[in-house]
CSV table of C-alpha atoms and ligand atoms in Angstrom, one decimal:
chain,number,residue,atom,x,y,z
A,77,MET,CA,12.4,6.8,9.1
A,78,HIS,CA,13.7,3.3,10.5
A,79,ILE,CA,12.0,2.9,13.8
A,80,ASP,CA,10.5,-0.7,14.0
A,81,ASN,CA,6.9,-1.1,13.8
A,82,ALA,CA,6.4,-1.8,17.5
A,83,ARG,CA,7.7,1.6,18.4
A,84,ALA,CA,5.7,3.3,15.6
A,85,GLN,CA,2.6,1.5,16.8
A,86,GLN,CA,3.5,2.5,20.4
A,87,ILE,CA,3.8,6.2,19.3
A,88,GLN,CA,0.6,6.4,17.3
A,89,ARG,CA,-1.3,4.4,20.3
A,90,HIS,CA,-0.3,6.6,23.1
A,91,PRO,CA,-2.7,9.5,23.8
A,92,LYS,CA,-0.5,12.6,23.1
A,93,LEU,CA,-0.6,16.0,24.3
A,94,GLU,CA,0.9,19.1,22.4
A,95,LEU,CA,2.1,21.8,24.6
A,96,HIS,CA,4.5,23.8,22.3
A,97,LEU,CA,2.5,24.6,19.1
A,98,HIS,CA,2.4,28.1,17.6
A,99,ILE,CA,-1.2,27.9,15.8
A,100,GLU,CA,0.1,30.4,13.2
A,101,GLY,CA,3.0,27.9,12.5
A,102,SER,CA,0.3,25.4,11.6
A,103,LEU,CA,-0.6,27.6,8.4
A,104,GLU,CA,0.1,25.2,5.5
A,105,PRO,CA,1.1,26.7,2.3
A,106,GLU,CA,-2.2,25.4,0.5
A,107,MET,CA,-4.2,27.5,3.0
A,108,MET,CA,-2.0,30.4,2.6
A,109,PHE,CA,-2.8,30.4,-1.1
A,110,SER,CA,-6.6,29.8,-0.5
A,111,LEU,CA,-6.7,32.6,2.1
A,112,ALA,CA,-4.8,34.9,-0.2
A,113,ALA,CA,-7.2,34.4,-3.0
A,114,LYS,CA,-10.1,35.0,-0.7
A,115,HIS,CA,-8.7,38.3,0.4
A,116,GLY,CA,-7.2,39.3,-3.0
A,117,ILE,CA,-3.7,39.4,-1.6
A,118,LYS,CA,-0.7,38.7,-4.0
A,119,LEU,CA,1.7,36.4,-2.4
A,120,PRO,CA,5.3,36.7,-3.5
A,121,TYR,CA,5.4,33.3,-4.5
A,122,GLU,CA,4.2,31.5,-7.8
A,123,SER,CA,3.1,28.3,-6.2
A,124,VAL,CA,2.6,26.1,-3.1
A,125,GLU,CA,5.8,24.2,-4.3
A,126,ALA,CA,7.7,27.7,-4.3
A,127,VAL,CA,6.5,28.4,-0.9
A,128,ARG,CA,7.7,25.1,0.6
A,129,ALA,CA,11.0,25.7,-1.4
A,130,ALA,CA,11.5,28.7,0.5
A,131,TYR,CA,11.6,27.0,3.8
A,132,ASN,CA,15.2,26.8,4.1
A,133,PHE,CA,16.1,28.3,7.4
A,134,HIS,CA,19.6,29.1,8.8
A,135,ASP,CA,18.6,30.5,12.2
A,136,LEU,CA,15.4,31.5,14.1
A,137,GLN,CA,15.2,35.0,12.5
A,138,SER,CA,15.2,33.7,9.1
A,139,PHE,CA,12.3,31.6,10.0
A,140,LEU,CA,10.4,34.3,11.7
A,141,ASP,CA,10.7,36.6,8.7
A,142,LEU,CA,8.5,34.2,6.6
A,143,TYR,CA,6.4,33.3,9.6
A,144,TYR,CA,5.3,36.7,10.2
A,145,ALA,CA,4.9,37.5,6.5
A,146,GLY,CA,2.6,34.3,6.2
A,147,CYS,CA,0.3,35.5,8.9
A,148,ASP,CA,-0.9,38.6,6.8
A,149,VAL,CA,-3.6,36.1,5.1
A,150,LEU,CA,-5.3,35.6,8.3
A,151,ARG,CA,-7.8,38.5,8.5
A,152,ASP,CA,-11.3,37.4,9.6
A,153,ARG,CA,-12.8,35.2,12.3
A,154,ARG,CA,-13.4,32.3,9.8
A,155,ASP,CA,-9.7,32.3,8.7
A,156,PHE,CA,-8.6,31.8,12.5
A,157,TYR,CA,-11.4,29.1,12.7
A,158,ALA,CA,-10.0,27.4,9.5
A,159,LEU,CA,-6.4,27.6,10.6
A,160,ALA,CA,-7.2,26.0,14.0
A,161,MET,CA,-9.6,23.5,12.5
A,162,ALA,CA,-7.1,22.1,9.9
A,163,TYR,CA,-4.6,21.9,13.0
A,164,PHE,CA,-7.1,19.8,15.1
A,165,ALA,CA,-7.8,17.3,12.2
A,166,ARG,CA,-4.1,16.6,11.8
A,167,ALA,CA,-3.6,16.5,15.6
A,168,HIS,CA,-6.4,14.0,15.8
A,169,ALA,CA,-5.1,11.9,13.2
A,170,ASP,CA,-1.7,11.8,15.4
A,171,ASN,CA,-3.9,10.8,18.5
A,172,VAL,CA,-3.5,14.0,20.3
A,173,VAL,CA,-6.1,14.3,23.1
A,174,HIS,CA,-5.2,17.7,24.5
A,175,ALA,CA,-3.3,20.8,22.9
A,176,GLU,CA,-2.2,24.0,24.8
A,177,LEU,CA,-1.9,26.3,21.8
A,178,PHE,CA,0.3,29.5,21.5
A,179,PHE,CA,-1.1,32.6,19.6
A,180,ASP,CA,0.6,35.8,18.8
A,181,PRO,CA,-1.9,38.6,19.1
A,182,GLN,CA,0.5,41.4,18.5
A,183,THR,CA,1.3,40.1,14.9
A,184,HIS,CA,-2.4,40.4,14.2
A,185,THR,CA,-3.5,43.6,16.2
A,186,ALA,CA,-0.7,45.5,14.5
A,187,ARG,CA,-2.4,44.9,11.2
A,188,GLY,CA,-5.6,46.0,12.3
A,189,VAL,CA,-7.3,42.6,13.0
A,190,PRO,CA,-9.0,43.0,16.5
A,191,MET,CA,-8.1,40.9,19.4
A,192,GLU,CA,-11.7,39.7,19.4
A,193,VAL,CA,-11.5,38.4,15.8
A,194,VAL,CA,-8.4,36.2,16.6
A,195,ILE,CA,-9.6,34.9,19.9
A,196,SER,CA,-13.2,34.2,19.0
A,197,GLY,CA,-12.1,32.4,15.7
A,198,LEU,CA,-9.7,30.0,17.4
A,199,ARG,CA,-12.3,29.6,20.3
A,200,ASP,CA,-15.0,28.5,17.6
A,201,ALA,CA,-12.5,25.8,16.6
A,202,MET,CA,-11.7,24.8,19.9
A,203,ASP,CA,-15.3,24.2,20.7
A,204,ASP,CA,-15.8,22.3,17.5
A,205,ALA,CA,-12.5,20.2,18.0
A,206,LEU,CA,-14.0,19.0,21.4
A,207,ARG,CA,-17.2,18.1,19.8
A,208,ARG,CA,-15.8,16.4,16.8
A,209,TYR,CA,-12.6,14.8,18.0
A,210,GLY,CA,-12.8,14.7,21.7
A,211,ILE,CA,-9.6,17.0,21.8
A,212,SER,CA,-9.6,19.5,24.6
A,213,SER,CA,-7.6,22.6,24.4
A,214,GLU,CA,-6.3,25.9,26.0
A,215,LEU,CA,-5.0,29.0,24.6
A,216,ILE,CA,-1.7,30.6,25.7
A,217,LEU,CA,-1.1,34.4,24.8
A,218,CYS,CA,2.4,34.9,23.7
A,219,PHE,CA,4.2,38.4,23.9
A,220,LEU,CA,6.6,38.9,21.0
A,221,ARG,CA,10.0,39.6,22.9
A,222,HIS,CA,11.3,41.8,19.9
A,223,LEU,CA,8.9,44.5,20.9
A,224,SER,CA,9.0,46.6,24.0
A,225,GLU,CA,7.4,45.6,27.3
A,226,GLU,CA,5.3,48.5,26.9
A,227,ASP,CA,3.7,46.9,23.8
A,228,ALA,CA,3.2,43.6,25.8
A,229,LEU,CA,1.6,45.5,28.6
A,230,GLU,CA,-0.9,47.1,26.4
A,231,THR,CA,-1.4,43.6,24.7
A,232,LEU,CA,-2.4,42.1,27.9
A,233,GLU,CA,-4.6,45.1,28.8
A,234,GLU,CA,-6.3,44.5,25.4
A,235,ALA,CA,-6.9,40.9,26.1
A,236,MET,CA,-8.3,41.4,29.6
A,237,PRO,CA,-11.9,41.5,28.2
A,238,PHE,CA,-11.1,38.0,27.2
A,239,ARG,CA,-9.6,36.9,30.2
A,240,ARG,CA,-11.4,33.4,30.6
A,241,GLU,CA,-10.3,32.6,27.1
A,242,PHE,CA,-6.9,31.8,27.9
A,243,ILE,CA,-5.0,30.1,30.6
A,244,ALA,CA,-1.3,31.3,30.4
A,245,VAL,CA,1.1,34.0,29.1
A,246,GLY,CA,4.0,33.0,27.1
A,247,LEU,CA,7.2,34.6,25.5
A,248,ASP,CA,8.3,34.1,21.8
A,249,SER,CA,10.0,35.6,18.8
A,250,GLY,CA,13.7,36.5,18.6
A,251,GLU,CA,15.4,35.5,21.6
A,252,LYS,CA,19.0,36.8,21.5
A,253,GLY,CA,19.1,40.1,23.1
A,254,ASN,CA,15.6,40.0,24.4
A,255,PRO,CA,16.1,38.3,27.8
A,256,PRO,CA,13.2,37.2,29.9
A,257,GLU,CA,13.8,39.9,32.5
A,258,LYS,CA,12.8,42.5,29.9
A,259,PHE,CA,9.2,41.2,30.6
A,260,ALA,CA,9.3,41.2,34.5
A,261,ARG,CA,6.5,43.7,35.0
A,262,VAL,CA,3.9,42.3,32.4
A,263,TYR,CA,4.5,38.7,33.8
A,264,GLN,CA,4.0,40.0,37.2
A,265,LYS,CA,0.5,41.5,36.1
A,266,ALA,CA,-0.6,38.2,34.2
A,267,ARG,CA,0.3,36.1,37.3
A,268,ASP,CA,-1.6,38.6,39.4
A,269,VAL,CA,-4.8,37.9,37.5
A,270,GLY,CA,-4.4,34.1,37.8
A,271,LEU,CA,-2.7,33.4,34.7
A,272,ARG,CA,-0.2,30.6,34.6
A,273,ALA,CA,3.2,31.4,33.0
A,274,VAL,CA,5.6,29.7,30.4
A,275,ALA,CA,8.4,31.3,28.1
A,276,HIS,CA,10.6,30.2,25.2
A,277,ALA,CA,14.1,30.3,26.7
A,278,GLY,CA,17.4,28.4,25.8
A,279,GLU,CA,16.5,27.8,22.1
A,280,GLU,CA,19.0,30.1,20.6
A,281,GLY,CA,19.6,32.2,23.7
A,282,PRO,CA,22.0,31.2,26.5
A,283,ALA,CA,21.4,28.9,29.6
A,284,ALA,CA,21.2,32.1,31.7
A,285,TYR,CA,17.9,33.0,30.1
A,286,ILE,CA,16.4,29.9,31.2
A,287,THR,CA,17.4,30.8,34.8
A,288,THR,CA,15.9,34.2,34.7
A,289,ALA,CA,12.7,32.9,33.1
A,290,LEU,CA,12.6,30.7,36.3
A,291,ASP,CA,13.5,33.3,38.6
A,292,VAL,CA,12.0,36.5,37.2
A,293,LEU,CA,9.0,35.4,35.3
A,294,LYS,CA,8.3,32.5,37.4
A,295,VAL,CA,7.3,30.2,34.8
A,296,GLU,CA,6.2,26.6,35.3
A,297,ARG,CA,7.6,25.2,32.3
A,298,VAL,CA,10.3,26.2,29.7
A,299,ASP,CA,9.8,26.2,25.8
A,300,HIS,CA,12.7,24.6,24.1
A,301,GLY,CA,15.3,25.0,27.0
A,302,VAL,CA,17.6,22.8,25.1
A,303,ARG,CA,20.8,24.9,25.9
A,304,CYS,CA,20.3,24.1,29.7
A,305,ASP,CA,23.1,21.7,29.5
A,306,GLU,CA,25.5,24.5,29.0
A,307,ASP,CA,25.1,24.9,32.9
A,308,PRO,CA,25.2,21.5,34.8
A,309,ALA,CA,23.8,23.3,38.0
A,310,LEU,CA,20.9,24.3,36.0
A,311,VAL,CA,20.1,20.8,34.7
A,312,GLU,CA,20.4,19.5,38.3
A,313,ARG,CA,17.8,22.4,39.3
A,314,LEU,CA,15.4,21.2,36.5
A,315,VAL,CA,15.5,17.6,37.6
A,316,ARG,CA,15.0,18.6,41.4
A,317,GLU,CA,12.2,21.2,40.8
A,318,LYS,CA,10.6,18.9,38.1
A,319,ILE,CA,10.6,21.7,35.7
A,320,PRO,CA,9.4,20.5,32.2
A,321,LEU,CA,11.0,21.6,28.9
A,322,THR,CA,8.8,21.3,25.8
A,323,VAL,CA,11.3,20.4,23.3
A,324,CYS,CA,10.7,20.5,19.5
A,325,PRO,CA,13.1,18.4,17.7
A,326,LEU,CA,12.3,18.8,14.0
A,327,SER,CA,12.4,22.6,14.8
A,328,ASN,CA,15.6,22.4,16.3
A,329,LEU,CA,17.1,20.7,13.2
A,330,LYS,CA,15.2,23.0,10.6
A,331,LEU,CA,16.5,26.3,12.6
A,332,CYS,CA,19.9,24.7,12.8
A,333,VAL,CA,19.9,24.8,16.8
A,334,VAL,CA,21.4,21.2,16.3
A,335,LYS,CA,23.3,20.0,13.2
A,336,ASP,CA,21.9,16.5,13.2
A,337,LEU,CA,19.0,14.9,15.0
A,338,SER,CA,21.3,12.1,16.3
A,339,GLN,CA,23.3,15.1,18.2
A,340,HIS,CA,20.4,16.3,19.8
A,341,ASN,CA,20.6,16.3,23.7
A,342,PHE,CA,17.0,15.1,24.2
A,343,ALA,CA,17.8,11.5,25.0
A,344,LYS,CA,20.5,12.8,27.3
A,345,LEU,CA,18.3,15.1,29.2
A,346,LEU,CA,15.8,12.4,29.6
A,347,ARG,CA,18.2,10.0,30.7
A,348,GLN,CA,19.4,12.6,33.3
A,349,GLY,CA,15.9,12.8,34.6
A,350,VAL,CA,14.7,16.1,33.1
A,351,ALA,CA,11.2,16.1,32.4
A,352,VAL,CA,11.4,16.5,28.7
A,353,THR,CA,8.4,16.4,26.4
A,354,ILE,CA,8.0,16.1,22.4
A,355,ASN,CA,6.3,18.9,20.6
A,356,SER,CA,5.9,20.4,17.1
A,357,ASP,CA,6.5,24.2,17.4
A,358,ASP,CA,5.6,25.4,13.8
A,359,PRO,CA,4.8,22.1,12.0
A,360,ALA,CA,3.9,23.7,8.8
A,361,TYR,CA,7.3,25.1,8.3
A,362,PHE,CA,9.3,22.3,10.0
A,363,GLY,CA,8.1,19.1,8.0
A,364,GLY,CA,6.1,17.3,10.7
A,365,TYR,CA,3.4,17.3,13.3
A,366,VAL,CA,3.7,16.0,16.8
A,367,GLY,CA,3.7,12.1,15.9
A,368,GLU,CA,6.5,12.8,13.3
A,369,ASN,CA,8.5,14.6,15.9
A,370,TYR,CA,8.1,11.5,18.0
A,371,ARG,CA,9.1,9.3,15.4
A,372,ALA,CA,12.1,11.4,14.3
A,373,ALA,CA,13.5,11.5,17.9
A,374,ALA,CA,12.9,7.8,18.5
A,375,ASP,CA,14.7,6.9,15.3
A,376,ALA,CA,17.6,9.3,15.6
A,377,LEU,CA,18.2,8.7,19.4
A,378,ASP,CA,16.9,5.2,19.9
A,379,LEU,CA,14.5,5.9,22.4
A,380,THR,CA,13.1,2.8,24.0
A,381,ALA,CA,9.8,1.8,24.4
A,382,ALA,CA,9.9,2.8,28.1
A,383,GLU,CA,11.5,6.0,27.4
A,384,LEU,CA,8.7,6.8,24.9
A,385,THR,CA,6.2,6.1,27.6
A,386,THR,CA,8.1,8.4,29.9
A,387,VAL,CA,8.0,11.2,27.5
A,388,ALA,CA,4.1,10.8,26.9
A,389,GLU,CA,3.8,10.7,30.8
A,390,ASN,CA,5.8,14.0,31.2
A,391,ALA,CA,3.6,15.8,28.8
A,392,VAL,CA,0.6,14.9,31.0
A,393,ARG,CA,2.2,16.0,34.1
A,394,ALA,CA,3.4,19.2,32.3
A,395,SER,CA,0.2,20.2,31.1
A,396,PHE,CA,-2.3,22.7,32.7
A,397,LEU,CA,-5.0,19.9,32.8
A,398,PRO,CA,-6.7,19.5,36.1
A,399,ALA,CA,-5.6,16.8,38.4
A,400,PRO,CA,-8.4,14.2,37.8
A,401,ALA,CA,-7.8,14.5,34.0
A,402,LYS,CA,-4.2,13.9,34.4
A,403,THR,CA,-4.7,10.9,36.4
A,404,SER,CA,-7.1,9.6,33.9
A,405,LEU,CA,-4.5,10.1,30.9
A,406,LEU,CA,-1.7,8.7,32.8
A,407,SER,CA,-3.6,5.5,33.3
A,408,LYS,CA,-4.5,5.2,29.9
A,409,ILE,CA,-0.8,5.6,28.8
A,410,ARG,CA,0.0,2.9,31.0
A,411,THR,CA,-2.6,0.7,29.5
A,412,SER,CA,-1.7,1.6,26.1
A,413,ALA,CA,2.2,0.8,27.1
A,414,ALA,CA,1.2,-2.5,28.6
A,415,ARG,CA,-0.3,-3.4,25.2
A,416,ALA,CA,2.8,-3.5,23.5
B,623,ADE,N1,7.4,31.9,17.3
B,623,ADE,C1,7.2,30.8,16.4
B,623,ADE,N2,7.9,29.7,16.4
B,623,ADE,C2,9.0,30.3,17.3
B,623,ADE,C3,10.1,29.6,17.9
B,623,ADE,N3,10.5,28.5,17.6
B,623,ADE,N4,11.0,30.4,18.7
B,623,ADE,C4,10.7,31.6,18.9
B,623,ADE,N5,9.6,32.3,18.5
B,623,ADE,C5,8.6,31.4,17.7
B,624,ZN,ZN1,8.0,27.9,19.8
């Protein structure tokens, strides 16, 4: 990493938010092994190093295959607690003050792990993270888009007893061939009960998926969204309607969405006025938590101090925090930027 000290310090100092983090994607190989031992599971790897060596992806699906397999070690409430607590410790080290966490209930309920176990384990950790680190957090329940809408509808139904425990619904997993409009009814139901809406779109899928995520699913922000620039009218719309994108630079690099970070369109979109944010997606698999994503993007794209401040502010505005909390964080970022 070659960014100068001033920008590195600025990145560390800014209070940061994480708006695109799959909690299952923060499962580090060390924890995979310790939970496998706890439950008597034989992993198809000899060592932690062998697991890391397998993290060589050529597209989204090649990653998802390992990601879903890794989830098998998550079985009881303590496991979900340990997973999320380890994430919060790392987030705290990066000066994250608020996190909106994706979780994939279908990955767990399909293995016989009850919804209640997943949500209560995560909730225990969220409560402890607030007490221990002062990090506030919310949960976003994601539907797996490679499965049917019926399955998503059943999942939403199953989660209804825990309605107060999550703030929004999301859409993830294999994008190609699974357009947002496949989930029109389940998003309508979710919005009807007051849930907010986000969706992955335009990661591997075309710009048209971003448009239907906005028009059909009525999402408030778009996860990834980097293929928007294939449609200049869509980019203009994102600017005009102030629709945030939760971009994940190291993920895009690892999953070959971009060949090289210096070719990433993040800076171009930022300079065009799109409300882009920086996030970590699945940090245990992609080689860096949110601070590292900021540093890598700043280095490869020559982001200026003022641009880094704008990105941090974008995240606050894009979050589901209440207005007073947003105002207070924006003023903290301004104070921290002025100290530079
Ligand atoms: N699930 C976990 N990470 C994902 C990503 N980057 N895209 C789609 N689904 C995911
Ligand atoms: Zn993601």
